[in-house]
Amino acid sequence: SQQGEEDPQALSIQEGENATMNCSYKTSINNLQWYRQNSGRGLVHLILIRSNEREKHSGRLRVTLDTSKKSSSLLITASRAADTASYFCGTSYGKLTFGQGTILTVHP
Amino acid sequence: DSGVTQTPKHLITATGQRVTLRCSPRSGDLSVYWYQQSLDQGLQFLIQYYNGEERAKGNILERFSAQQFPDLHSELNLSSLELGDSALYFCASSEFGTDNQPQHFGDGTRLSIL
């Protein structure tokens, strides 16, 4: 069964807008990782946040983690058409378990 | 480019057959993971190897087996294939196989069962 569940399932925005995706999980984790998948390609690692961290930044990406609510969010600021992809959160407790992903479409 | 190489890119075969998928990890990575991605099941972890030894097992069917060779490349063997085995199979690698490291994914093998 899936550990992480992303929300929304699909998100459509205009270039320049911010995109926020959420991930909820059920059990304890060591860390949480976000990945991007372009159509027909493998997953690309974006950012890893440890269970004792609350926020992490990488370029236009901002990830938050709330272990009390068992949830994480990925914010992409000033989105570009090239950000169009599926985004997955992977929760890690020995092995990495992925949710179903959020399909992000950024219109030019 | 992740540095992880998977072959073949596409595979079309029939029910009941057996296939072998191959993966070369990123240079320097000792651990290899196999995942299955399908529309109904999503991305499922199958199995992990570290330096030739099995480290973790996920939702891998008994008809499936894998191994990691001394040169660290890995093979996933799928036998008695069923229509439901049609999916994208990904290999990923990481340096030490611990869960606090990112995994680097290949572009997958798309398996179609006719």
Coordinates of N, CA and C in Angstrom, one line a residue:
Chain A
S1 N 0.8 -1.2 0.0 CA 0.0 0.0 0.0 C 0.9 1.2 0.0
Q2 N 0.4 2.4 -0.5 CA 1.1 3.6 -0.6 C 1.2 4.2 0.8
Q3 N 2.4 4.7 1.1 CA 2.6 5.4 2.4 C 2.2 6.9 2.2
G4 N 2.8 7.5 1.2 CA 2.5 9.0 0.9 C 1.4 9.1 -0.1
E5 N 0.6 10.1 0.2 CA -0.5 10.4 -0.7 C -0.4 11.9 -1.1
E6 N -0.3 12.2 -2.4 CA -0.2 13.6 -2.8 C -1.5 14.2 -3.1
D7 N -1.6 15.5 -2.9 CA -2.8 16.2 -3.2 C -2.4 17.6 -3.7
P8 N -3.0 18.2 -4.7 CA -4.1 17.5 -5.5 C -3.5 16.5 -6.5
Q9 N -4.4 15.7 -7.1 CA -4.0 14.8 -8.1 C -3.5 15.5 -9.4
A10 N -4.1 16.6 -9.7 CA -3.7 17.4 -10.8 C -3.8 18.9 -10.5
L11 N -2.8 19.6 -11.1 CA -2.8 21.1 -10.9 C -2.4 21.8 -12.2
S12 N -3.2 22.8 -12.5 CA -3.0 23.5 -13.8 C -2.8 25.0 -13.5
I13 N -1.7 25.5 -13.8 CA -1.4 27.0 -13.5 C -0.8 27.7 -14.7
Q14 N -0.7 29.0 -14.6 CA 0.0 29.8 -15.6 C 1.4 30.0 -15.3
E15 N 2.3 30.2 -16.2 CA 3.7 30.5 -16.0 C 3.8 31.7 -15.1
G16 N 4.7 31.6 -14.2 CA 4.9 32.8 -13.3 C 4.2 32.6 -11.9
E17 N 3.1 31.7 -11.9 CA 2.4 31.5 -10.7 C 3.2 30.5 -9.8
N18 N 2.8 30.4 -8.6 CA 3.4 29.4 -7.6 C 2.5 28.2 -7.7
A19 N 3.2 27.0 -7.5 CA 2.5 25.8 -7.4 C 2.8 25.1 -6.1
T20 N 1.7 24.7 -5.4 CA 1.9 24.0 -4.1 C 1.3 22.6 -4.2
M21 N 2.1 21.6 -3.8 CA 1.6 20.3 -3.7 C 1.8 19.7 -2.3
N22 N 0.9 18.9 -1.9 CA 0.9 18.4 -0.5 C 1.1 16.9 -0.5
C23 N 1.6 16.4 0.6 CA 1.8 15.0 0.7 C 1.5 14.6 2.2
S24 N 0.6 13.6 2.3 CA 0.3 13.1 3.7 C 0.7 11.7 3.8
Y25 N 1.1 11.3 5.0 CA 1.6 9.9 5.2 C 1.0 9.4 6.5
K26 N 1.2 8.1 6.7 CA 0.5 7.5 7.8 C 1.4 7.1 9.0
T27 N 2.6 6.7 8.7 CA 3.4 6.1 9.8 C 4.7 6.9 10.0
S28 N 5.5 6.5 11.0 CA 6.8 7.3 11.2 C 7.7 7.2 10.0
I29 N 8.5 8.3 9.9 CA 9.4 8.3 8.8 C 10.8 8.8 9.3
N30 N 11.8 8.4 8.5 CA 13.2 8.9 8.8 C 13.4 10.2 8.0
N31 N 12.9 10.2 6.8 CA 13.0 11.4 6.0 C 11.9 11.4 4.9
L32 N 11.8 12.5 4.2 CA 10.8 12.5 3.1 C 11.5 13.1 1.9
Q33 N 11.3 12.6 0.7 CA 12.0 13.0 -0.5 C 11.0 13.4 -1.5
W34 N 11.2 14.4 -2.3 CA 10.4 14.8 -3.4 C 11.1 14.5 -4.7
Y35 N 10.4 14.0 -5.7 CA 11.0 13.7 -7.0 C 10.1 14.2 -8.1
R36 N 10.7 14.5 -9.2 CA 9.9 14.9 -10.4 C 10.1 13.9 -11.5
Q37 N 9.0 13.6 -12.2 CA 9.0 12.7 -13.3 C 8.5 13.4 -14.6
N38 N 9.3 13.5 -15.6 CA 8.8 14.0 -16.9 C 8.3 12.8 -17.6
S39 N 7.3 13.1 -18.5 CA 6.6 12.0 -19.2 C 7.6 11.0 -19.9
G40 N 7.5 9.8 -19.6 CA 8.3 8.7 -20.2 C 9.7 8.7 -19.7
R41 N 10.0 9.4 -18.6 CA 11.4 9.4 -18.1 C 11.4 8.9 -16.7
G42 N 12.6 8.7 -16.2 CA 12.7 8.2 -14.8 C 12.6 9.4 -13.8
L43 N 12.5 9.0 -12.5 CA 12.3 10.1 -11.5 C 13.6 10.8 -11.3
V44 N 13.5 12.1 -11.0 CA 14.6 12.9 -10.7 C 14.5 13.4 -9.3
H45 N 15.5 13.2 -8.5 CA 15.5 13.7 -7.1 C 15.5 15.2 -7.0
L46 N 14.6 15.8 -6.2 CA 14.6 17.2 -6.0 C 15.1 17.7 -4.7
I47 N 14.6 17.1 -3.6 CA 15.0 17.6 -2.3 C 14.7 16.5 -1.3
L48 N 15.5 16.4 -0.2 CA 15.3 15.5 0.9 C 15.2 16.3 2.1
I49 N 14.2 16.0 2.9 CA 14.1 16.7 4.2 C 14.0 15.6 5.3
R50 N 14.9 15.8 6.3 CA 14.9 14.9 7.4 C 13.8 15.1 8.4
S51 N 13.5 14.1 9.2 CA 12.3 14.1 10.1 C 12.5 15.2 11.2
N52 N 13.8 15.6 11.4 CA 14.0 16.7 12.4 C 14.1 18.1 11.8
E53 N 13.9 18.2 10.5 CA 13.9 19.5 9.9 C 12.4 19.9 9.6
R54 N 12.2 21.2 9.5 CA 10.9 21.7 9.3 C 10.7 22.4 7.9
E55 N 11.8 22.9 7.4 CA 11.8 23.6 6.1 C 13.1 23.4 5.4
K56 N 13.0 23.4 4.1 CA 14.3 23.3 3.3 C 14.0 24.0 2.0
H57 N 15.1 24.7 1.5 CA 15.0 25.4 0.2 C 16.0 24.9 -0.7
S58 N 15.7 24.9 -2.0 CA 16.6 24.6 -3.1 C 16.2 25.4 -4.3
G59 N 16.9 26.4 -4.6 CA 16.5 27.3 -5.8 C 15.1 27.8 -5.6
R60 N 14.2 27.4 -6.6 CA 12.8 27.9 -6.5 C 11.9 26.9 -5.8
L61 N 12.5 25.9 -5.1 CA 11.7 24.9 -4.4 C 11.8 25.2 -2.9
R62 N 10.6 25.0 -2.3 CA 10.6 25.1 -0.8 C 9.8 24.0 -0.3
V63 N 10.4 23.2 0.6 CA 9.7 22.0 1.2 C 9.5 22.2 2.7
T64 N 8.3 21.9 3.1 CA 8.0 22.0 4.6 C 7.7 20.6 5.0
L65 N 7.9 20.3 6.3 CA 7.5 19.0 6.9 C 7.0 19.2 8.3
D66 N 5.8 18.7 8.5 CA 5.1 18.8 9.8 C 4.9 17.4 10.3
T67 N 5.8 16.8 11.1 CA 5.7 15.4 11.5 C 4.5 15.2 12.5
S68 N 4.0 16.3 13.1 CA 2.9 16.1 14.0 C 1.6 15.9 13.2
K69 N 1.6 16.5 12.0 CA 0.4 16.3 11.1 C 0.7 15.3 10.1
K70 N 1.9 14.7 10.1 CA 2.3 13.7 9.1 C 2.0 14.3 7.7
S71 N 2.6 15.5 7.4 CA 2.3 16.0 6.1 C 3.5 16.9 5.7
S72 N 3.6 17.0 4.3 CA 4.7 17.8 3.8 C 4.1 18.6 2.6
S73 N 4.8 19.7 2.3 CA 4.3 20.4 1.1 C 5.5 20.8 0.3
L74 N 5.3 20.9 -1.0 CA 6.4 21.3 -2.0 C 5.8 22.5 -2.7
L75 N 6.5 23.6 -2.6 CA 6.2 24.9 -3.2 C 7.2 25.2 -4.3
I76 N 6.7 25.4 -5.5 CA 7.5 25.8 -6.7 C 7.1 27.2 -7.0
T77 N 8.1 28.1 -6.8 CA 7.8 29.5 -7.0 C 8.1 29.9 -8.5
A78 N 7.4 30.9 -9.0 CA 7.6 31.5 -10.3 C 7.7 30.4 -11.3
S79 N 6.7 29.6 -11.4 CA 6.8 28.3 -12.3 C 7.0 28.7 -13.7
R80 N 7.6 27.7 -14.4 CA 7.9 27.8 -15.8 C 7.3 26.6 -16.6
A81 N 7.1 26.7 -17.8 CA 6.5 25.6 -18.6 C 7.3 24.4 -18.5
A82 N 8.7 24.5 -18.3 CA 9.5 23.4 -18.1 C 9.3 22.6 -16.8
D83 N 8.5 23.2 -15.9 CA 8.2 22.5 -14.6 C 7.1 21.5 -14.8
T84 N 6.4 21.5 -16.0 CA 5.4 20.6 -16.2 C 5.9 19.2 -16.1
A85 N 5.3 18.4 -15.2 CA 5.8 17.1 -14.8 C 4.9 16.5 -13.8
S86 N 5.1 15.2 -13.4 CA 4.5 14.6 -12.2 C 5.5 14.7 -11.1
Y87 N 4.9 15.0 -9.9 CA 5.7 15.2 -8.7 C 5.3 14.2 -7.7
F88 N 6.3 13.5 -7.1 CA 6.0 12.4 -6.1 C 6.7 12.7 -4.8
C89 N 6.1 12.4 -3.7 CA 6.7 12.4 -2.5 C 7.0 10.9 -2.1
G90 N 8.2 10.7 -1.6 CA 8.6 9.4 -1.1 C 8.9 9.5 0.4
T91 N 8.2 8.6 1.1 CA 8.5 8.6 2.5 C 9.4 7.4 2.8
S92 N 10.4 7.7 3.7 CA 11.4 6.7 3.9 C 11.5 6.3 5.4
Y93 N 11.4 4.9 5.5 CA 11.6 4.3 6.8 C 12.2 2.9 6.5
G94 N 13.5 3.0 6.1 CA 14.1 1.7 5.6 C 14.0 1.6 4.1
K95 N 12.8 1.8 3.6 CA 12.7 1.8 2.1 C 11.8 3.0 1.8
L96 N 11.9 3.3 0.5 CA 11.2 4.5 0.0 C 9.9 4.1 -0.6
T97 N 8.8 4.7 -0.1 CA 7.5 4.4 -0.6 C 6.9 5.7 -1.2
F98 N 6.3 5.5 -2.4 CA 5.8 6.7 -3.1 C 4.3 6.7 -3.1
G99 N 3.8 8.0 -3.2 CA 2.4 8.2 -3.5 C 2.1 8.1 -4.9
Q100 N 0.8 8.5 -5.3 CA 0.4 8.4 -6.7 C 0.8 9.6 -7.5
G101 N 1.3 10.7 -6.8 CA 1.8 11.8 -7.5 C 0.8 12.9 -7.8
T102 N 1.4 14.1 -8.1 CA 0.6 15.2 -8.6 C 1.1 15.6 -10.0
I103 N 0.1 15.6 -10.9 CA 0.5 16.0 -12.3 C 0.3 17.6 -12.3
L104 N 1.5 18.2 -12.6 CA 1.5 19.7 -12.7 C 1.6 20.1 -14.1
T105 N 0.7 20.9 -14.6 CA 0.8 21.5 -15.9 C 1.0 23.0 -15.8
V106 N 2.0 23.5 -16.4 CA 2.3 25.0 -16.4 C 2.1 25.5 -17.8
H107 N 1.1 26.3 -18.0 CA 0.8 26.9 -19.3 C 1.6 28.1 -19.6
P108 N 2.2 28.2 -20.8 CA 3.1 29.4 -21.1 C 2.2 30.6 -21.3
Chain B
D1 N 21.1 13.7 -17.2 CA 21.5 12.2 -17.3 C 21.8 11.7 -15.9
S2 N 21.1 10.7 -15.4 CA 21.3 10.2 -14.0 C 22.5 9.4 -13.9
G3 N 23.0 8.8 -15.0 CA 24.1 7.9 -15.0 C 23.7 6.5 -14.8
V4 N 22.4 6.2 -14.6 CA 21.9 4.9 -14.5 C 21.4 4.4 -15.9
T5 N 21.8 3.3 -16.3 CA 21.5 2.8 -17.7 C 20.6 1.6 -17.6
Q6 N 19.5 1.6 -18.3 CA 18.6 0.4 -18.3 C 18.5 0.0 -19.7
T7 N 18.5 -1.4 -19.9 CA 18.3 -1.9 -21.2 C 17.4 -3.2 -21.1
P8 N 16.5 -3.5 -22.1 CA 16.2 -2.6 -23.2 C 15.3 -1.5 -22.8
K9 N 15.0 -0.5 -23.6 CA 14.1 0.5 -23.3 C 12.6 0.0 -23.5
H10 N 12.4 -0.8 -24.5 CA 11.1 -1.4 -24.7 C 11.2 -2.9 -24.9
L11 N 10.2 -3.6 -24.4 CA 10.2 -5.0 -24.5 C 8.7 -5.5 -24.8
I12 N 8.5 -6.2 -25.8 CA 7.1 -6.7 -26.1 C 7.2 -8.2 -26.2
T13 N 6.4 -8.9 -25.4 CA 6.4 -10.3 -25.3 C 5.0 -10.8 -25.1
A14 N 4.9 -12.1 -24.9 CA 3.6 -12.8 -24.8 C 3.5 -13.4 -23.4
T15 N 2.2 -13.6 -23.0 CA 2.0 -14.3 -21.7 C 2.7 -15.6 -21.6
G16 N 3.2 -15.9 -20.4 CA 3.9 -17.1 -20.2 C 5.4 -17.1 -20.4
Q17 N 5.8 -16.0 -21.1 CA 7.2 -15.9 -21.4 C 8.1 -15.4 -20.2
R18 N 9.4 -15.4 -20.4 CA 10.3 -14.9 -19.4 C 11.2 -13.9 -20.0
V19 N 11.5 -12.8 -19.3 CA 12.3 -11.7 -19.8 C 13.3 -11.3 -18.7
T20 N 14.4 -10.7 -19.1 CA 15.4 -10.2 -18.2 C 15.7 -8.7 -18.5
L21 N 15.6 -7.9 -17.5 CA 15.8 -6.5 -17.6 C 17.2 -6.2 -16.9
R22 N 17.9 -5.3 -17.5 CA 19.3 -5.1 -17.1 C 19.5 -3.6 -16.6
C23 N 20.3 -3.5 -15.6 CA 20.5 -2.1 -15.1 C 22.0 -2.0 -14.7
S24 N 22.6 -0.9 -15.1 CA 23.9 -0.5 -14.7 C 23.8 0.7 -13.8
P25 N 24.3 0.6 -12.6 CA 24.1 1.8 -11.7 C 25.0 2.9 -12.0
R26 N 24.8 4.0 -11.4 CA 25.7 5.2 -11.5 C 27.1 4.8 -11.0
S27 N 28.1 5.3 -11.6 CA 29.4 5.0 -11.2 C 29.6 5.4 -9.7
G28 N 30.1 4.4 -8.9 CA 30.4 4.7 -7.5 C 29.2 4.3 -6.6
D29 N 28.1 4.0 -7.2 CA 26.9 3.6 -6.4 C 27.0 2.1 -6.1
L30 N 26.8 1.7 -4.9 CA 26.9 0.3 -4.5 C 25.5 -0.4 -4.4
S31 N 24.4 0.4 -4.3 CA 23.1 -0.1 -4.1 C 22.2 0.1 -5.3
V32 N 21.4 -0.9 -5.6 CA 20.5 -0.9 -6.7 C 19.1 -1.2 -6.2
Y33 N 18.1 -0.5 -6.7 CA 16.7 -0.7 -6.4 C 15.9 -1.0 -7.7
W34 N 14.9 -1.8 -7.5 CA 14.0 -2.0 -8.7 C 12.6 -1.6 -8.3
Y35 N 11.9 -0.9 -9.2 CA 10.5 -0.4 -9.0 C 9.7 -0.8 -10.2
Q36 N 8.4 -1.0 -9.9 CA 7.4 -1.2 -11.0 C 6.4 0.0 -11.0
Q37 N 6.2 0.6 -12.1 CA 5.2 1.7 -12.2 C 4.1 1.3 -13.2
S38 N 2.9 1.3 -12.7 CA 1.7 1.1 -13.5 C 0.6 2.1 -13.1
L39 N -0.3 2.2 -14.0 CA -1.4 3.2 -13.8 C -2.2 2.9 -12.5
D40 N -2.5 1.6 -12.3 CA -3.4 1.2 -11.2 C -2.6 1.1 -9.9
Q41 N -1.4 0.6 -9.9 CA -0.7 0.4 -8.7 C 0.3 1.5 -8.3
G42 N 0.5 2.4 -9.2 CA 1.5 3.5 -9.0 C 2.9 3.0 -9.0
L43 N 3.8 3.6 -8.2 CA 5.2 3.2 -8.2 C 5.4 2.3 -7.0
Q44 N 5.8 1.1 -7.3 CA 5.9 0.1 -6.2 C 7.4 -0.4 -6.1
F45 N 7.9 -0.3 -4.9 CA 9.2 -0.9 -4.6 C 9.2 -2.4 -4.7
L46 N 10.2 -2.9 -5.5 CA 10.3 -4.4 -5.6 C 11.3 -5.0 -4.7
I47 N 12.6 -4.5 -4.9 CA 13.7 -5.2 -4.2 C 14.9 -4.2 -4.3
Q48 N 15.8 -4.4 -3.3 CA 17.0 -3.6 -3.2 C 18.2 -4.6 -3.0
Y49 N 19.3 -4.2 -3.6 CA 20.6 -4.9 -3.4 C 21.6 -3.9 -3.0
Y50 N 22.5 -4.4 -2.2 CA 23.7 -3.6 -1.8 C 24.9 -4.5 -1.9
N51 N 25.8 -4.1 -2.8 CA 27.1 -4.7 -3.0 C 27.0 -6.2 -3.2
G52 N 25.9 -6.6 -4.0 CA 25.8 -8.0 -4.3 C 24.8 -8.8 -3.4
E53 N 24.4 -8.2 -2.3 CA 23.6 -8.9 -1.3 C 22.2 -8.2 -1.3
E54 N 21.1 -9.1 -1.2 CA 19.8 -8.5 -1.0 C 19.7 -7.8 0.3
R55 N 19.2 -6.6 0.2 CA 19.0 -5.8 1.5 C 17.6 -5.6 1.9
A56 N 16.7 -5.4 1.0 CA 15.3 -5.2 1.3 C 14.4 -5.7 0.2
K57 N 13.2 -6.2 0.7 CA 12.3 -6.7 -0.3 C 11.0 -6.0 -0.1
G58 N 10.3 -5.7 -1.3 CA 9.0 -5.0 -1.2 C 8.0 -5.9 -1.8
N59 N 7.2 -5.4 -2.7 CA 6.0 -6.1 -3.3 C 6.5 -6.9 -4.5
I60 N 7.5 -7.7 -4.3 CA 7.9 -8.5 -5.5 C 7.3 -9.9 -5.5
L61 N 6.7 -10.2 -6.7 CA 6.1 -11.5 -6.8 C 7.1 -12.6 -6.8
E62 N 6.6 -13.8 -6.5 CA 7.5 -15.0 -6.5 C 8.0 -15.3 -7.9
R63 N 7.2 -14.9 -8.9 CA 7.6 -15.2 -10.3 C 8.8 -14.2 -10.7
F64 N 9.1 -13.3 -9.9 CA 10.1 -12.3 -10.2 C 11.3 -12.6 -9.3
S65 N 12.5 -12.4 -9.9 CA 13.7 -12.5 -9.1 C 14.7 -11.5 -9.6
A66 N 15.7 -11.2 -8.8 CA 16.7 -10.3 -9.2 C 18.1 -10.7 -8.6
Q67 N 19.1 -10.1 -9.1 CA 20.4 -10.3 -8.5 C 21.3 -9.2 -8.9
Q68 N 22.3 -9.0 -8.1 CA 23.4 -8.0 -8.4 C 24.7 -8.7 -8.5
F69 N 25.4 -8.4 -9.6 CA 26.6 -9.1 -9.9 C 27.8 -8.4 -9.3
P70 N 29.0 -9.1 -9.3 CA 30.2 -8.4 -8.7 C 30.6 -7.1 -9.4
D71 N 30.2 -6.9 -10.6 CA 30.5 -5.6 -11.2 C 29.4 -4.6 -10.9
L72 N 28.5 -4.9 -10.1 CA 27.4 -4.1 -9.5 C 26.2 -3.9 -10.4
H73 N 26.3 -4.4 -11.7 CA 25.1 -4.3 -12.5 C 24.1 -5.3 -11.9
S74 N 22.8 -5.1 -12.3 CA 21.8 -5.9 -11.7 C 20.8 -6.3 -12.8
E75 N 20.2 -7.5 -12.6 CA 19.2 -8.0 -13.5 C 17.9 -8.3 -12.8
L76 N 16.8 -8.0 -13.4 CA 15.5 -8.4 -12.9 C 14.9 -9.4 -13.8
N77 N 14.6 -10.6 -13.3 CA 14.0 -11.6 -14.2 C 12.5 -11.8 -13.9
L78 N 11.8 -11.7 -14.9 CA 10.3 -11.9 -14.8 C 9.9 -13.1 -15.6
S79 N 9.2 -14.0 -14.9 CA 8.8 -15.3 -15.6 C 7.3 -15.5 -15.5
S80 N 6.9 -16.4 -16.3 CA 5.4 -16.8 -16.4 C 4.6 -15.5 -16.5
L81 N 5.0 -14.7 -17.4 CA 4.4 -13.3 -17.5 C 2.9 -13.3 -17.8
E82 N 2.3 -12.4 -17.1 CA 0.8 -12.2 -17.2 C 0.6 -10.8 -17.8
L83 N -0.7 -10.6 -18.2 CA -1.0 -9.3 -18.8 C -0.8 -8.2 -17.8
G84 N -1.1 -8.5 -16.6 CA -1.0 -7.5 -15.5 C 0.5 -7.1 -15.2
D85 N 1.4 -7.8 -15.8 CA 2.8 -7.4 -15.5 C 3.3 -6.3 -16.5
S86 N 2.4 -5.9 -17.4 CA 2.7 -4.8 -18.3 C 2.9 -3.6 -17.4
A87 N 4.0 -2.9 -17.5 CA 4.4 -1.8 -16.7 C 5.7 -1.2 -17.1
L88 N 6.0 -0.1 -16.5 CA 7.4 0.5 -16.6 C 8.2 0.0 -15.4
Y89 N 9.3 -0.6 -15.7 CA 10.2 -1.1 -14.6 C 11.4 -0.2 -14.5
F90 N 11.6 0.4 -13.3 CA 12.7 1.3 -13.1 C 13.8 0.7 -12.2
C91 N 15.0 1.0 -12.5 CA 16.1 0.8 -11.7 C 16.6 2.1 -11.1
A92 N 17.0 2.1 -9.9 CA 17.6 3.3 -9.3 C 18.8 2.8 -8.5
S93 N 19.7 3.8 -8.3 CA 20.9 3.4 -7.5 C 21.2 4.5 -6.5
S94 N 21.9 4.2 -5.5 CA 22.4 5.1 -4.5 C 23.8 4.6 -4.0
E95 N 24.5 5.6 -3.4 CA 25.9 5.2 -3.0 C 26.0 4.1 -2.0
F96 N 25.3 4.3 -0.9 CA 25.4 3.3 0.2 C 24.1 2.6 0.6
G97 N 23.0 2.9 -0.2 CA 21.8 2.2 0.1 C 21.1 2.5 1.3
T98 N 21.4 3.6 2.0 CA 20.7 4.0 3.2 C 19.6 5.0 2.8
D99 N 18.6 5.0 3.6 CA 17.4 5.8 3.2 C 17.5 7.3 3.4
N100 N 18.7 7.8 3.8 CA 18.9 9.2 3.9 C 19.7 9.7 2.7
Q101 N 19.7 8.9 1.6 CA 20.4 9.3 0.4 C 19.4 9.4 -0.7
P102 N 19.6 10.3 -1.7 CA 18.7 10.3 -2.8 C 19.0 9.1 -3.7
Q103 N 18.0 8.7 -4.4 CA 18.1 7.6 -5.4 C 18.1 8.2 -6.8
H104 N 19.0 7.6 -7.7 CA 19.1 8.1 -9.0 C 18.5 7.1 -10.0
F105 N 17.5 7.5 -10.7 CA 16.7 6.6 -11.5 C 17.1 6.5 -13.0
G106 N 17.1 5.3 -13.5 CA 17.2 5.2 -15.0 C 15.9 5.6 -15.6
D107 N 15.9 5.5 -17.0 CA 14.7 5.9 -17.7 C 13.7 4.8 -17.9
G108 N 14.0 3.6 -17.4 CA 13.1 2.5 -17.3 C 13.0 1.6 -18.5
T109 N 12.4 0.5 -18.3 CA 12.1 -0.5 -19.4 C 10.6 -0.6 -19.5
R110 N 10.0 -0.3 -20.6 CA 8.6 -0.4 -20.8 C 8.3 -1.8 -21.3
L111 N 7.6 -2.6 -20.4 CA 7.3 -4.0 -20.8 C 5.8 -4.1 -21.2
S112 N 5.6 -4.6 -22.3 CA 4.2 -4.8 -22.8 C 4.0 -6.3 -23.0
I113 N 3.0 -6.8 -22.4 CA 2.6 -8.2 -22.5 C 1.4 -8.3 -23.4
L114 N 1.5 -9.1 -24.5 CA 0.4 -9.2 -25.5 C -0.4 -10.5 -25.3

